[in-house]
mmCIF file with all atom_site columns, C-alpha atoms and ligand atoms in Angstrom:
data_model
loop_
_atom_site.group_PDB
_atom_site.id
_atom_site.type_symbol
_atom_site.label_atom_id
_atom_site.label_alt_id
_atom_site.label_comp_id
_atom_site.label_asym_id
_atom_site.label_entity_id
_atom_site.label_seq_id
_atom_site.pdbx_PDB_ins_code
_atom_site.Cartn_x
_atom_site.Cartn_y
_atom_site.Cartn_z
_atom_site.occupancy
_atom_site.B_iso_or_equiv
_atom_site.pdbx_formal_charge
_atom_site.auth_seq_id
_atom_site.auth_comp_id
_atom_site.auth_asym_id
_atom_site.auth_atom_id
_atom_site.pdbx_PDB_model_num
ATOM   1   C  CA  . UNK H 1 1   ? -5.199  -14.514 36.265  1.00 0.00 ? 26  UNK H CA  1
ATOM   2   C  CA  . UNK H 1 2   ? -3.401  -14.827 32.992  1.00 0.00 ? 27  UNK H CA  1
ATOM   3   C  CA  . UNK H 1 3   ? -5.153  -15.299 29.477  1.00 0.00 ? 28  UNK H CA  1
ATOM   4   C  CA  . UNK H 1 4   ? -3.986  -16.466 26.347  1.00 0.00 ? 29  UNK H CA  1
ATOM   5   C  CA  . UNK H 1 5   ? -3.699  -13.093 25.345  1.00 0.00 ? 30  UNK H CA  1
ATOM   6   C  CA  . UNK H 1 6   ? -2.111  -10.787 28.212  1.00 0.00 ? 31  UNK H CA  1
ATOM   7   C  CA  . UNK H 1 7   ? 1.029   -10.598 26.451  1.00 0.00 ? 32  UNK H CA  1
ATOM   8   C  CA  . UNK H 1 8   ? -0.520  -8.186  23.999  1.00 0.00 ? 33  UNK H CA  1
ATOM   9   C  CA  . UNK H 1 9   ? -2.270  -6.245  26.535  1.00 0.00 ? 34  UNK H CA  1
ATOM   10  C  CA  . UNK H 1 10  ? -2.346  -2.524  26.574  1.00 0.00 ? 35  UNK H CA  1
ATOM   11  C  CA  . UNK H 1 11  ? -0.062  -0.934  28.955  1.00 0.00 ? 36  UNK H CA  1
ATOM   12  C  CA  . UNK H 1 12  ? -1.896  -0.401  32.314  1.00 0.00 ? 37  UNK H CA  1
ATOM   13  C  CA  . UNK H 1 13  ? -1.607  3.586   32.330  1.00 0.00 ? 38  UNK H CA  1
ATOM   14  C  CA  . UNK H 1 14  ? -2.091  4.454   28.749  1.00 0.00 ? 39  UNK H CA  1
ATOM   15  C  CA  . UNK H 1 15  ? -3.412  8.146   27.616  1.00 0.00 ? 40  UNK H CA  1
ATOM   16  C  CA  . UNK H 1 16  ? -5.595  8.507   24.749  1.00 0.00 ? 41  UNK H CA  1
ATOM   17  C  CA  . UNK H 1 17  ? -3.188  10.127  22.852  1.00 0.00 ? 42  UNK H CA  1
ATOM   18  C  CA  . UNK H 1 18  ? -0.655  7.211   23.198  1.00 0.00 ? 43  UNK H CA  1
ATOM   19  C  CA  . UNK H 1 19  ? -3.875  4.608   22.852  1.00 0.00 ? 44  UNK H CA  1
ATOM   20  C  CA  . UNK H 1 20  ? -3.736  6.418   19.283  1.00 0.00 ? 45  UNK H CA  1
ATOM   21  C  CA  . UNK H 1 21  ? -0.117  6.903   18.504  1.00 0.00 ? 46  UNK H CA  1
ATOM   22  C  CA  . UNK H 1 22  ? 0.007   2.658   19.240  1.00 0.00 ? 47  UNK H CA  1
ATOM   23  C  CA  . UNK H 1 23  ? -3.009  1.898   17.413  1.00 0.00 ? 48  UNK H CA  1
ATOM   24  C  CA  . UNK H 1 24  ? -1.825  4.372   14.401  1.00 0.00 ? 49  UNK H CA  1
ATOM   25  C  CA  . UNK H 1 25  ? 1.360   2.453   14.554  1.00 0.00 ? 50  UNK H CA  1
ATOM   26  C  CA  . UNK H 1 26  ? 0.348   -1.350  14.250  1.00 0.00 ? 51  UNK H CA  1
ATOM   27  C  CA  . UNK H 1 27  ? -2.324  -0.420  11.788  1.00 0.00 ? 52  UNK H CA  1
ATOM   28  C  CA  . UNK H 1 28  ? 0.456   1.206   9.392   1.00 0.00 ? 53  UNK H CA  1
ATOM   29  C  CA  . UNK H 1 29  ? 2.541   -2.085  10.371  1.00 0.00 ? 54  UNK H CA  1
ATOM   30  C  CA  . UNK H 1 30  ? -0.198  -4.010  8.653   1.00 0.00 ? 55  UNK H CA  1
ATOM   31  C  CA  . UNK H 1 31  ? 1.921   -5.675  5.289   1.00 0.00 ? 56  UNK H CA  1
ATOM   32  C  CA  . UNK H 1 32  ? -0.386  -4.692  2.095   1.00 0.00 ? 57  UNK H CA  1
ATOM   33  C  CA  . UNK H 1 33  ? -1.461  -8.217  1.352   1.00 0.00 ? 58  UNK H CA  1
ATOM   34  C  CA  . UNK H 1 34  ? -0.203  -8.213  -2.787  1.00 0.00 ? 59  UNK H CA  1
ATOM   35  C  CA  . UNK H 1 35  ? 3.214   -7.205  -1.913  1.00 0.00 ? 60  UNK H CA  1
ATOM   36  C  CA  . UNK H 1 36  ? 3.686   -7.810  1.575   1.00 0.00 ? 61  UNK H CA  1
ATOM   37  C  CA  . UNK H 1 37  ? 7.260   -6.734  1.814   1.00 0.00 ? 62  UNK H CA  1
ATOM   38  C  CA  . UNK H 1 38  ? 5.607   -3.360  2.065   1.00 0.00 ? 63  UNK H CA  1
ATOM   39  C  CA  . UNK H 1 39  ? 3.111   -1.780  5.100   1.00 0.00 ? 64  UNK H CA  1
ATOM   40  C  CA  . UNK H 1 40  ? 0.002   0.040   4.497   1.00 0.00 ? 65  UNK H CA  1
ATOM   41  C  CA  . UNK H 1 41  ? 2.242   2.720   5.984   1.00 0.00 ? 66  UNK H CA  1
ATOM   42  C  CA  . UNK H 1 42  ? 4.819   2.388   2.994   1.00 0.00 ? 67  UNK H CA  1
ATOM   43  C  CA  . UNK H 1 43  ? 1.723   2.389   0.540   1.00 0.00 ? 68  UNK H CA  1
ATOM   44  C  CA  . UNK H 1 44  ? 0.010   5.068   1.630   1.00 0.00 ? 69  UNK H CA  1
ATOM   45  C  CA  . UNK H 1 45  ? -3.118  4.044   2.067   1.00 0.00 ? 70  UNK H CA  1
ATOM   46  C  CA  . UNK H 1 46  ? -3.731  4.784   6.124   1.00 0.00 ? 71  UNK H CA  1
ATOM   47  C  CA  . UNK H 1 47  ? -5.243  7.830   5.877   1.00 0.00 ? 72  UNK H CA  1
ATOM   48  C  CA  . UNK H 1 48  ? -6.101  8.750   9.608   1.00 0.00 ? 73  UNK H CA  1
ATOM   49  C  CA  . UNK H 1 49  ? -6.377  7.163   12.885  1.00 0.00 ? 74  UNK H CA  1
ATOM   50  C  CA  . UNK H 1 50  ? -8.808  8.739   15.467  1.00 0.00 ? 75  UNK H CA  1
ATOM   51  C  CA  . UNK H 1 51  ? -10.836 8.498   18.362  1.00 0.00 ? 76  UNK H CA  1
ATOM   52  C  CA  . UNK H 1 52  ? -14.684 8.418   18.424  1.00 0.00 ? 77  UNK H CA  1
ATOM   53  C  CA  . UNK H 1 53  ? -16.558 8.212   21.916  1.00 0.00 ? 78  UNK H CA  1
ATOM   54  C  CA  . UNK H 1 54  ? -13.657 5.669   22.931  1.00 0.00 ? 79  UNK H CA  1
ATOM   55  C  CA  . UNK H 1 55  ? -13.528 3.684   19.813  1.00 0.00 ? 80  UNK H CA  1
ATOM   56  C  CA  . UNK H 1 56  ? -10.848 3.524   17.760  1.00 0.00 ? 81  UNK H CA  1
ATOM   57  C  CA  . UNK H 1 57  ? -11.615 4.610   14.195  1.00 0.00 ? 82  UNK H CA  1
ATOM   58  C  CA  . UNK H 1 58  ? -9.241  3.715   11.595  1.00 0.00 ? 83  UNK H CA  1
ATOM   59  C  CA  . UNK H 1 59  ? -9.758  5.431   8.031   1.00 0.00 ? 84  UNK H CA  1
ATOM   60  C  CA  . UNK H 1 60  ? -8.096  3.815   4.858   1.00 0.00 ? 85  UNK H CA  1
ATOM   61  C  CA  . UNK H 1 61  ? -7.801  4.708   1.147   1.00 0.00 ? 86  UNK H CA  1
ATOM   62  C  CA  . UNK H 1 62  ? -7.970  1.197   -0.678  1.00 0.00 ? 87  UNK H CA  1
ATOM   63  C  CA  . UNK H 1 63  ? -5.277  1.548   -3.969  1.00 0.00 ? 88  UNK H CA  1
ATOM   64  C  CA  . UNK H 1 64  ? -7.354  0.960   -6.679  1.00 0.00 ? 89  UNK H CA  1
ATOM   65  C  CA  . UNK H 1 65  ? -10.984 1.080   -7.017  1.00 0.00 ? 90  UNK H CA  1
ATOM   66  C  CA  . UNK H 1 66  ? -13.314 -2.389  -6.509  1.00 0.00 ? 91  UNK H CA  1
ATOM   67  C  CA  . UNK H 1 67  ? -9.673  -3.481  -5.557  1.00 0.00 ? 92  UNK H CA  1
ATOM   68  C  CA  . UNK H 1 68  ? -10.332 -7.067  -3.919  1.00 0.00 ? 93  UNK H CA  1
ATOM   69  C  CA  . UNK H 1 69  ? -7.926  -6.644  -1.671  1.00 0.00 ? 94  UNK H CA  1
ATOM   70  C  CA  . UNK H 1 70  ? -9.747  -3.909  0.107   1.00 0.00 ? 95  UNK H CA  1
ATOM   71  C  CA  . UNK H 1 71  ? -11.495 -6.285  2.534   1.00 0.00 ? 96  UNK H CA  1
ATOM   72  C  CA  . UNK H 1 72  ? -8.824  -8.432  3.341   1.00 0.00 ? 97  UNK H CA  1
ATOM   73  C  CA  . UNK H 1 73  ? -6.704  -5.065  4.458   1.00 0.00 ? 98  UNK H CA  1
ATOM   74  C  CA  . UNK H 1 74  ? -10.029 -3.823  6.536   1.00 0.00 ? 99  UNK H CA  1
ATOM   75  C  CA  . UNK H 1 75  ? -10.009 -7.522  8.311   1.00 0.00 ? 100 UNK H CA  1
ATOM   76  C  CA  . UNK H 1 76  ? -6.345  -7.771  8.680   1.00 0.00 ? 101 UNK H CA  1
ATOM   77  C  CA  . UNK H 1 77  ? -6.298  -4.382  10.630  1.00 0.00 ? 102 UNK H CA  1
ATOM   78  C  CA  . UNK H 1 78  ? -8.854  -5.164  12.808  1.00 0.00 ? 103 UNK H CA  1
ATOM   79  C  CA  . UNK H 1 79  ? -7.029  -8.650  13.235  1.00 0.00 ? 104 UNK H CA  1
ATOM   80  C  CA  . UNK H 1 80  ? -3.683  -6.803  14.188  1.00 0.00 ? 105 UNK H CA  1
ATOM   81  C  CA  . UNK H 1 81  ? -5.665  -4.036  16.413  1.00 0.00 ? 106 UNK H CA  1
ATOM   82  C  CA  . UNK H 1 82  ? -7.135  -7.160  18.230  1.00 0.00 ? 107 UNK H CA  1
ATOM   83  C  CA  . UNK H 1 83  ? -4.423  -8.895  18.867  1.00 0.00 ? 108 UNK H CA  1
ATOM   84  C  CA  . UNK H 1 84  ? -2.740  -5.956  20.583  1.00 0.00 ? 109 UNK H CA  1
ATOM   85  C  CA  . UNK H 1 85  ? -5.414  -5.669  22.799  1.00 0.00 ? 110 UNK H CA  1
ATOM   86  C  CA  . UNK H 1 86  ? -7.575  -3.133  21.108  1.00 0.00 ? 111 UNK H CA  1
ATOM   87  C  CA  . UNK H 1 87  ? -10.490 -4.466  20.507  1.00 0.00 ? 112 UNK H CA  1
ATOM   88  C  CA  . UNK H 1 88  ? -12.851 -1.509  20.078  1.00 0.00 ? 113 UNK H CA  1
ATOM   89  C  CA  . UNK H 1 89  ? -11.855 -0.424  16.550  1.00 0.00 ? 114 UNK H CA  1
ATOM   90  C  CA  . UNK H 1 90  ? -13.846 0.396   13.724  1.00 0.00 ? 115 UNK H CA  1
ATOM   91  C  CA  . UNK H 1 91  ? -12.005 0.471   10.368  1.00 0.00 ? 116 UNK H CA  1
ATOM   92  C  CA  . UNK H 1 92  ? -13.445 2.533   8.004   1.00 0.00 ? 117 UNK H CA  1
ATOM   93  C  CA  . UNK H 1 93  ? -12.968 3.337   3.662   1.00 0.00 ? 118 UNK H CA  1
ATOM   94  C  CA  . UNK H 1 94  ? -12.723 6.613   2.513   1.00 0.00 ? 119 UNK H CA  1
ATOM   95  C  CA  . UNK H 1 95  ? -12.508 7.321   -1.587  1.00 0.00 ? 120 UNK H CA  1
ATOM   96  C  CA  . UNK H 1 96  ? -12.196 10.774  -1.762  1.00 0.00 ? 121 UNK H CA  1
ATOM   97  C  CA  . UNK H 1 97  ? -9.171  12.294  -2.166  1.00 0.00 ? 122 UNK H CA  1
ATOM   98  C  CA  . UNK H 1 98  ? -8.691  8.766   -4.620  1.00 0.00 ? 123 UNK H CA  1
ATOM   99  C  CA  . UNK H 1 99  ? -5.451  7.163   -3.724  1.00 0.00 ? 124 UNK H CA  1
ATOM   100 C  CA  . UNK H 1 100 ? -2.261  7.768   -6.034  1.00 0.00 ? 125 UNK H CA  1
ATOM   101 C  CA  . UNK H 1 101 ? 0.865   5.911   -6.745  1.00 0.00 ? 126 UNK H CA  1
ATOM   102 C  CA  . UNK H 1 102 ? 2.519   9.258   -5.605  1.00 0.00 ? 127 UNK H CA  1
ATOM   103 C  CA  . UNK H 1 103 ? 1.335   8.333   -1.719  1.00 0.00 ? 128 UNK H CA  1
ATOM   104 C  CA  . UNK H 1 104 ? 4.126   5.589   -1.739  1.00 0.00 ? 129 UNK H CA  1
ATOM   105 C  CA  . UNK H 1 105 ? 6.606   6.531   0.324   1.00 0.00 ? 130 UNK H CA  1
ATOM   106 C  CA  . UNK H 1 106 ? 10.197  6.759   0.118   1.00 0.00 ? 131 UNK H CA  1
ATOM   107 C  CA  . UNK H 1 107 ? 10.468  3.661   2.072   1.00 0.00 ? 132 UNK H CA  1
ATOM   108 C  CA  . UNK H 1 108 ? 7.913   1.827   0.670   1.00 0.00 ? 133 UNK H CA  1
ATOM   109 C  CA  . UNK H 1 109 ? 9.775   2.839   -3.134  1.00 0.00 ? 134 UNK H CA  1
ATOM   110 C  CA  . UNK H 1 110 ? 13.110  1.308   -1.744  1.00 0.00 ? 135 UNK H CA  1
ATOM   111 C  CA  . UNK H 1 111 ? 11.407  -2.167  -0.030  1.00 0.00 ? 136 UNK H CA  1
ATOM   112 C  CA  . UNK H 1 112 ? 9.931   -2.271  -3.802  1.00 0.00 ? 137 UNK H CA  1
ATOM   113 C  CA  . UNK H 1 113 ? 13.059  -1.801  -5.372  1.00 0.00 ? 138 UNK H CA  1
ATOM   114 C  CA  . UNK H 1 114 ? 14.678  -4.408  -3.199  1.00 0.00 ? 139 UNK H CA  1
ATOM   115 C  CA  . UNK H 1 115 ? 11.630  -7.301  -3.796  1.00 0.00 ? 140 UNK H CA  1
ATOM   116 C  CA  . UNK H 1 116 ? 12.183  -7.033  -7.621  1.00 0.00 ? 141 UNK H CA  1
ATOM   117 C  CA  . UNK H 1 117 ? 9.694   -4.189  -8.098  1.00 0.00 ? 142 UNK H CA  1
ATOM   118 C  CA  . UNK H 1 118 ? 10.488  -0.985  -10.029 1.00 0.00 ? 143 UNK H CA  1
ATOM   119 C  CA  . UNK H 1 119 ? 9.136   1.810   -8.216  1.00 0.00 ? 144 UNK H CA  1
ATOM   120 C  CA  . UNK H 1 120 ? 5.893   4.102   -10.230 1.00 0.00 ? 145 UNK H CA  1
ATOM   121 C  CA  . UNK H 1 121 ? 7.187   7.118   -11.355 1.00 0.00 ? 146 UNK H CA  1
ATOM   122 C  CA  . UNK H 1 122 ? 5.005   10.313  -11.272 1.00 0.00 ? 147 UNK H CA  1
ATOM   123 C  CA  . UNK H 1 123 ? 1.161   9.735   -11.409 1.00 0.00 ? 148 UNK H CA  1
ATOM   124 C  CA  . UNK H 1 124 ? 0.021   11.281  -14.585 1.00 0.00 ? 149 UNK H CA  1
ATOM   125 C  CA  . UNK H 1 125 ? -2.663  14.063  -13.696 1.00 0.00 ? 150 UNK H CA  1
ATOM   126 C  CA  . UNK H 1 126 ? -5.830  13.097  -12.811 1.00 0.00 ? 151 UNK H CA  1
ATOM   127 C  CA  . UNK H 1 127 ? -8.137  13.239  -16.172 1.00 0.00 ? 152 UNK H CA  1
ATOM   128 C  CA  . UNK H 1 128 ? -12.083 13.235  -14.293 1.00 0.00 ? 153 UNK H CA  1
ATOM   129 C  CA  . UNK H 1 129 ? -12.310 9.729   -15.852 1.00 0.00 ? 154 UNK H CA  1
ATOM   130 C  CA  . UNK H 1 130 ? -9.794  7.398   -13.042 1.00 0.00 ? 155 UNK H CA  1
ATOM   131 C  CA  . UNK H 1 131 ? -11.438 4.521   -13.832 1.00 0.00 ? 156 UNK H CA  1
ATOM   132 C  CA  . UNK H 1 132 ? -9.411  4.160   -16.651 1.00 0.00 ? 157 UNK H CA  1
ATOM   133 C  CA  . UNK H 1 133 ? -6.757  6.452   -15.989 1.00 0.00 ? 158 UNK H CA  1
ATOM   134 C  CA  . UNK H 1 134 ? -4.311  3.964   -15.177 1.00 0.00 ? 159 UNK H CA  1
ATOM   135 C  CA  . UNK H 1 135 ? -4.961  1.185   -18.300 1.00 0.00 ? 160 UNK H CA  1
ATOM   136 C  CA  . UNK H 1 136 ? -4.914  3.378   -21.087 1.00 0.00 ? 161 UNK H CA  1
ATOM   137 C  CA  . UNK H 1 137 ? -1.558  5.241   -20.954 1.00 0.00 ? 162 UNK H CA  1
ATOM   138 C  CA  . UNK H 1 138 ? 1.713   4.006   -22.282 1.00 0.00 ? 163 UNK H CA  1
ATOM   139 C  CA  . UNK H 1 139 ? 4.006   5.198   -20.101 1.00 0.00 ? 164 UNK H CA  1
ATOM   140 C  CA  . UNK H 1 140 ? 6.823   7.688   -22.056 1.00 0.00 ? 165 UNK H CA  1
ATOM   141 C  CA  . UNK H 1 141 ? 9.912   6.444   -20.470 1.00 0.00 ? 166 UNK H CA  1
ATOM   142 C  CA  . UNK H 1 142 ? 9.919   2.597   -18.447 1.00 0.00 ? 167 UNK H CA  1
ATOM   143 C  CA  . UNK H 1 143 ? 11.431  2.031   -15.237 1.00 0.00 ? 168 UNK H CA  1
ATOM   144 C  CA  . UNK H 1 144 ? 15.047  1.360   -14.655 1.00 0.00 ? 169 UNK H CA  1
ATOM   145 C  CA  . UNK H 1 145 ? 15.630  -2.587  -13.972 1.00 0.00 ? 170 UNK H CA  1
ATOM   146 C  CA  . UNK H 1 146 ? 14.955  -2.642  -9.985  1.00 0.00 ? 171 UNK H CA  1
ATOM   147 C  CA  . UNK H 1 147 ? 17.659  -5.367  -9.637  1.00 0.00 ? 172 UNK H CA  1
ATOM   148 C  CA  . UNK H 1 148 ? 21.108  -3.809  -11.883 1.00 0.00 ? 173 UNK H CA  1
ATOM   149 C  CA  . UNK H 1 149 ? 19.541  0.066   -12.456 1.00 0.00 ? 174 UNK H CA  1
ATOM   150 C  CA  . UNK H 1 150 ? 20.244  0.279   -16.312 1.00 0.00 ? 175 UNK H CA  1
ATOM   151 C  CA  . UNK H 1 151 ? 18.144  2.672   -17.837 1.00 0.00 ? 176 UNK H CA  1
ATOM   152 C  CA  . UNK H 1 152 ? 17.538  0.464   -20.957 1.00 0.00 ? 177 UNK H CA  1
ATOM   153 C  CA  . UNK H 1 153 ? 14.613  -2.069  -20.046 1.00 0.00 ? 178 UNK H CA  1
ATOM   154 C  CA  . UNK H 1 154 ? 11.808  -2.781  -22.732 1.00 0.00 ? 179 UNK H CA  1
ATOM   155 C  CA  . UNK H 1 155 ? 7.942   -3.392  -22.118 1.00 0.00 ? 180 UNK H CA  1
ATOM   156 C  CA  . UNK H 1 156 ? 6.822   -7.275  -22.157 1.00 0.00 ? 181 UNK H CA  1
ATOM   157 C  CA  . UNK H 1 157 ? 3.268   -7.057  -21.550 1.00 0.00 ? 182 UNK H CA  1
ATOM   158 C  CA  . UNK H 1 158 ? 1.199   -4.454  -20.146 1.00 0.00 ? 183 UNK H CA  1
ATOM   159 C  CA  . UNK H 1 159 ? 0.150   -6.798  -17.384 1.00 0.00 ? 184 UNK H CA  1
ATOM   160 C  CA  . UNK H 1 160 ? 2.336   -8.039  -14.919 1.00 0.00 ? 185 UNK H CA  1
ATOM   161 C  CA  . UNK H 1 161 ? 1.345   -10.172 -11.618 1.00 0.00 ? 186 UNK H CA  1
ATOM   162 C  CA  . UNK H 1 162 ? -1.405  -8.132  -10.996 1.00 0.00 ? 187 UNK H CA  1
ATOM   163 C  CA  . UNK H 1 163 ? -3.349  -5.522  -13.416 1.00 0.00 ? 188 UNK H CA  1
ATOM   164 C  CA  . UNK H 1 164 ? -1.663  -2.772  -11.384 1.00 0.00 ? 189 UNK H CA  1
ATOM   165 C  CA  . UNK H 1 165 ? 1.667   -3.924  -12.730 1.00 0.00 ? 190 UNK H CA  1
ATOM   166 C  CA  . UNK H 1 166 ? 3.324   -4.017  -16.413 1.00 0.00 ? 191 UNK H CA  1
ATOM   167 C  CA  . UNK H 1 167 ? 5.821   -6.663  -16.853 1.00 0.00 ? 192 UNK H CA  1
ATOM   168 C  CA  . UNK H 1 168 ? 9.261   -5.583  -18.591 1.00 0.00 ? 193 UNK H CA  1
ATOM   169 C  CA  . UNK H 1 169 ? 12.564  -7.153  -19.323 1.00 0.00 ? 194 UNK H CA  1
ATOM   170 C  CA  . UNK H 1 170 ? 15.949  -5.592  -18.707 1.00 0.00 ? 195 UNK H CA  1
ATOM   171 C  CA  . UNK H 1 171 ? 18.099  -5.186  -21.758 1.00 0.00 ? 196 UNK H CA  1
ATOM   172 C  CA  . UNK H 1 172 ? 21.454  -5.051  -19.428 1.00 0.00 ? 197 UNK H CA  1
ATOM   173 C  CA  . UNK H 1 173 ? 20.534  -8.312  -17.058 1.00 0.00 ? 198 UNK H CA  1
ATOM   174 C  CA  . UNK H 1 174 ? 18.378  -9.626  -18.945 1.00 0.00 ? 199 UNK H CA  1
ATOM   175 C  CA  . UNK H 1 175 ? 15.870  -10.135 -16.009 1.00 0.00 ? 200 UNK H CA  1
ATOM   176 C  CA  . UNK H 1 176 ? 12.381  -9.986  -16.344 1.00 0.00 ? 201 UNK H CA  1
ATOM   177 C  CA  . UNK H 1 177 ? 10.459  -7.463  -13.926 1.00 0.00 ? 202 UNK H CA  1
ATOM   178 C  CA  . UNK H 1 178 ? 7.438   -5.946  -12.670 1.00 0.00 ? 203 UNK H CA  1
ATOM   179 C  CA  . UNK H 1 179 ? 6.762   -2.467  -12.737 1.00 0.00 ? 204 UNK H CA  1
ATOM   180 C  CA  . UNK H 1 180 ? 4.399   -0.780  -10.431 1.00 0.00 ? 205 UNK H CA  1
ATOM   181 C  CA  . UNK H 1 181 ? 2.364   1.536   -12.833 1.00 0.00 ? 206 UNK H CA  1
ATOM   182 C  CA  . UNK H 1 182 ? 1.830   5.562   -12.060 1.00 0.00 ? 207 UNK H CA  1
ATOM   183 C  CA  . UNK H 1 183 ? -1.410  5.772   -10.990 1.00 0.00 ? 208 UNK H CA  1
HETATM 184 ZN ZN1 . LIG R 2 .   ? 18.885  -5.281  -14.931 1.00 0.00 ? 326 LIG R ZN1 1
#
């Protein structure tokens, strides 16, 4: 008997260790639904994948506080676990330690780069008050332009796409860009 959905069926003989290493895998596969030319992997934000009495438990560290996006990532795991076959998962949010620009990996820094994106630089340290940490800087030096590299790029507004992003113009290209701000 075949279903719909046998072609995403777990392999027959499959050890709880691989179970994990697979689910760990297509969760950090997961594109970050604001930028999705970057995984929750690249971001940063997958935290830990487990086992719990046979369910999968899948622990996450949403990017900004209240960030709306937070749900959509929980039900787009579970949507990707599912479709693979595991069905059993429990995805769960975890604040503490808070999530930092500085989690982004290498790889995620280059896919930015190569959507248009400058890269954060350094997180600034953590104050006690992160709430606000992130809106009331001015960052000392901006990004170089994602697209040519110049150095020389000037500050548009401090709001770009998304309030997680400034918006800045390149002096050498003369494209405009968003920049991913430390967090
Ligand atoms: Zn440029």
């Amino acid at each position: 008997m075949v279903s719909a959905t046998a072609h995403a069926a777990a392999p027959v003989r499959e050890s709880a260790e691989q179970l994990l290493g697979r689910a760990r895998r297509i969760a950090g596969s997961v594109p970050d639904p604001e930028i999705p030319v970057i995984t929750l992997e690249d971001l940063g934000i997958l935290r830990e994948v487990s086992g719990d009495a046979g369910r999968i438990v899948v622990t996450l560290t949403p990017t900004y506080t209240g960030c709306p996006a937070t749900e959509v990532i929980r039900q787009d795991v579970c949507d990707a676990l599912s479709a693979a076959g595991i069905r059993d998962a429990d995805v769960r949010v975890t604040l503490s330690p808070p999530w930092t620009t500085d989690w982004i990996t290498d790889d995620g820094r280059r896919k930015l780069r190569e959507f248009g994106i400058a890269p954060p630089g350094p997180a600034p340290q953590a104050t006690g008050i992160s709430v606000i940490r992130f809106m009331d800087r001015a960052p000392t030096a901006g990004p170089n332009c994602p697209r040519c590299g110049a150095a020389d790029t000037e500050r548009i507004s401090e709001h770009g796409s998304t309030p997680c992003k400034a918006l800045y113009r390149c002096l050498a290209c003369r494209e405009p860009f968003d920049y991913f701000k430390p967090y």
